[in-house]
PDB file of C-alpha atoms in Angstrom:
ATOM      1  CA  MET A  26     166.828 304.566 260.034  1.00 74.00           C
ATOM      2  CA  THR A  27     164.922 302.474 263.172  1.00 82.00           C
ATOM      3  CA  TRP A  28     165.077 304.119 266.763  1.00 78.00           C
ATOM      4  CA  LEU A  29     169.005 301.721 268.229  1.00 82.00           C
ATOM      5  CA  GLU A  30     170.315 303.395 264.644  1.00 85.00           C
ATOM      6  CA  THR A  31     170.068 306.728 265.713  1.00 88.00           C
ATOM      7  CA  LEU A  32     171.387 305.871 269.500  1.00 86.00           C
ATOM      8  CA  GLY A  33     174.049 303.999 267.514  1.00 88.00           C
ATOM      9  CA  ARG A  34     175.102 307.719 266.514  1.00 90.00           C
ATOM     10  CA  ASP A  35     176.444 310.533 268.634  1.00 88.00           C
ATOM     11  CA  GLY A  36     173.299 312.377 269.704  1.00 88.00           C
ATOM     12  CA  GLY A  37     172.740 315.856 271.320  1.00 88.00           C
ATOM     13  CA  ALA A  38     172.552 314.323 275.344  1.00 92.00           C
ATOM     14  CA  TRP A  39     175.272 311.151 274.417  1.00 92.00           C
ATOM     15  CA  ARG A  40     177.872 309.907 272.291  1.00 93.00           C
ATOM     16  CA  VAL A  41     179.277 306.426 271.239  1.00 94.00           C
ATOM     17  CA  ALA A  42     181.923 305.697 273.915  1.00 93.00           C
ATOM     18  CA  GLU A  43     182.404 301.967 272.400  1.00 93.00           C
ATOM     19  CA  ARG A  44     181.870 300.265 269.480  1.00 95.00           C
ATOM     20  CA  SER A  45     181.802 296.643 268.539  1.00 95.00           C
ATOM     21  CA  ASP A  46     180.038 293.773 266.229  1.00 95.00           C
ATOM     22  CA  ALA A  47     178.211 292.950 270.104  1.00 96.00           C
ATOM     23  CA  GLY A  48     177.616 295.813 270.116  1.00 95.00           C
ATOM     24  CA  PHE A  49     178.219 299.638 271.705  1.00 94.00           C
ATOM     25  CA  THR A  50     178.332 301.995 274.353  1.00 94.00           C
ATOM     26  CA  ILE A  51     176.763 304.920 275.215  1.00 93.00           C
ATOM     27  CA  VAL A  52     177.862 307.865 277.425  1.00 92.00           C
ATOM     28  CA  PRO A  53     176.758 311.490 278.380  1.00 92.00           C
ATOM     29  CA  ALA A  54     177.647 313.876 275.757  1.00 92.00           C
ATOM     30  CA  GLU A  55     179.102 316.653 277.994  1.00 90.00           C
ATOM     31  CA  ASP A  56     181.191 316.147 281.418  1.00 85.00           C
ATOM     32  CA  ASP A  57     178.779 317.838 283.675  1.00 87.00           C
ATOM     33  CA  GLU A  58     176.075 317.629 286.200  1.00 85.00           C
ATOM     34  CA  ALA A  59     174.008 318.856 283.270  1.00 88.00           C
ATOM     35  CA  GLY A  60     175.176 316.083 280.623  1.00 89.00           C
ATOM     36  CA  PHE A  61     174.532 314.001 282.913  1.00 87.00           C
ATOM     37  CA  LEU A  62     170.922 315.232 283.928  1.00 88.00           C
ATOM     38  CA  ALA A  63     170.144 315.077 280.021  1.00 90.00           C
ATOM     39  CA  PHE A  64     171.752 311.595 279.166  1.00 91.00           C
ATOM     40  CA  GLN A  65     169.200 310.301 282.023  1.00 89.00           C
ATOM     41  CA  ALA A  66     166.015 310.525 279.762  1.00 90.00           C
ATOM     42  CA  VAL A  67     168.191 308.416 276.408  1.00 90.00           C
ATOM     43  CA  ALA A  68     169.940 305.910 278.908  1.00 89.00           C
ATOM     44  CA  GLN A  69     165.876 305.319 280.539  1.00 91.00           C
ATOM     45  CA  ASP A  70     164.559 305.169 276.988  1.00 92.00           C
ATOM     46  CA  ALA A  71     166.833 302.487 276.300  1.00 90.00           C
ATOM     47  CA  LEU A  72     166.044 300.291 279.259  1.00 89.00           C
ATOM     48  CA  ASP A  73     162.346 300.774 278.021  1.00 93.00           C
ATOM     49  CA  ARG A  74     162.899 299.859 274.325  1.00 91.00           C
ATOM     50  CA  ALA A  75     165.090 296.819 275.261  1.00 90.00           C
ATOM     51  CA  ASP A  76     163.338 293.775 273.470  1.00 91.00           C
ATOM     52  CA  ASP A  77     164.427 290.499 271.980  1.00 91.00           C
ATOM     53  CA  SER A  78     167.012 291.948 269.048  1.00 92.00           C
ATOM     54  CA  TYR A  79     169.331 293.874 272.300  1.00 93.00           C
ATOM     55  CA  ARG A  80     169.344 294.190 275.625  1.00 94.00           C
ATOM     56  CA  ALA A  81     170.578 297.417 277.420  1.00 92.00           C
ATOM     57  CA  LEU A  82     173.383 297.226 280.563  1.00 91.00           C
ATOM     58  CA  PRO A  83     173.494 300.017 282.571  1.00 90.00           C
ATOM     59  CA  HIS A  84     176.644 301.156 284.042  1.00 86.00           C
ATOM     60  CA  ARG A  85     175.436 303.115 288.300  1.00 78.00           C
ATOM     61  CA  ALA A  86     176.858 306.570 288.422  1.00 63.00           C
ATOM     62  CA  GLY A  87     179.046 306.865 291.566  1.00 65.00           C
ATOM     63  CA  ASP A  88     180.516 310.772 291.668  1.00 61.00           C
ATOM     64  CA  HIS A  89     177.116 312.274 290.730  1.00 54.00           C
ATOM     65  CA  GLU A  90     175.032 313.911 293.384  1.00 58.00           C
ATOM     66  CA  THR A  91     171.699 313.447 290.999  1.00 59.00           C
ATOM     67  CA  VAL A  92     171.935 309.297 291.033  1.00 68.00           C
ATOM     68  CA  GLY A  93     171.462 307.842 287.571  1.00 77.00           C
ATOM     69  CA  TRP A  94     173.672 306.318 285.175  1.00 84.00           C
ATOM     70  CA  ASP A  95     176.793 306.935 283.954  1.00 88.00           C
ATOM     71  CA  ALA A  96     176.847 304.524 281.050  1.00 91.00           C
ATOM     72  CA  VAL A  97     174.822 302.588 279.253  1.00 93.00           C
ATOM     73  CA  THR A  98     175.583 298.981 276.833  1.00 94.00           C
ATOM     74  CA  ILE A  99     173.749 297.902 273.991  1.00 94.00           C
ATOM     75  CA  GLU A 100     174.403 293.978 273.561  1.00 96.00           C
ATOM     76  CA  PHE A 101     172.781 292.562 270.062  1.00 95.00           C
ATOM     77  CA  LEU A 102     170.975 289.274 270.407  1.00 93.00           C
ATOM     78  CA  HIS A 103     171.876 287.567 267.768  1.00 76.00           C
TER      79      HIS A 103
END
């Protein structure tokens, strides 16, 4: 299983909120500050690993004390 296939399944710090043929969106698994913070490493990894097979579109957090992302949309490039 590739890293992207793993990301497309619910994991410890994230869950898949939306899915389509074009891609999927991941969000924090837990709806609290600890869950938000745990999600940040996964979100940053998705951004860092983006290549010619997908792009990662982060959604900026607005209601947390810590700066980060509320969600990341993975868009397949085919």
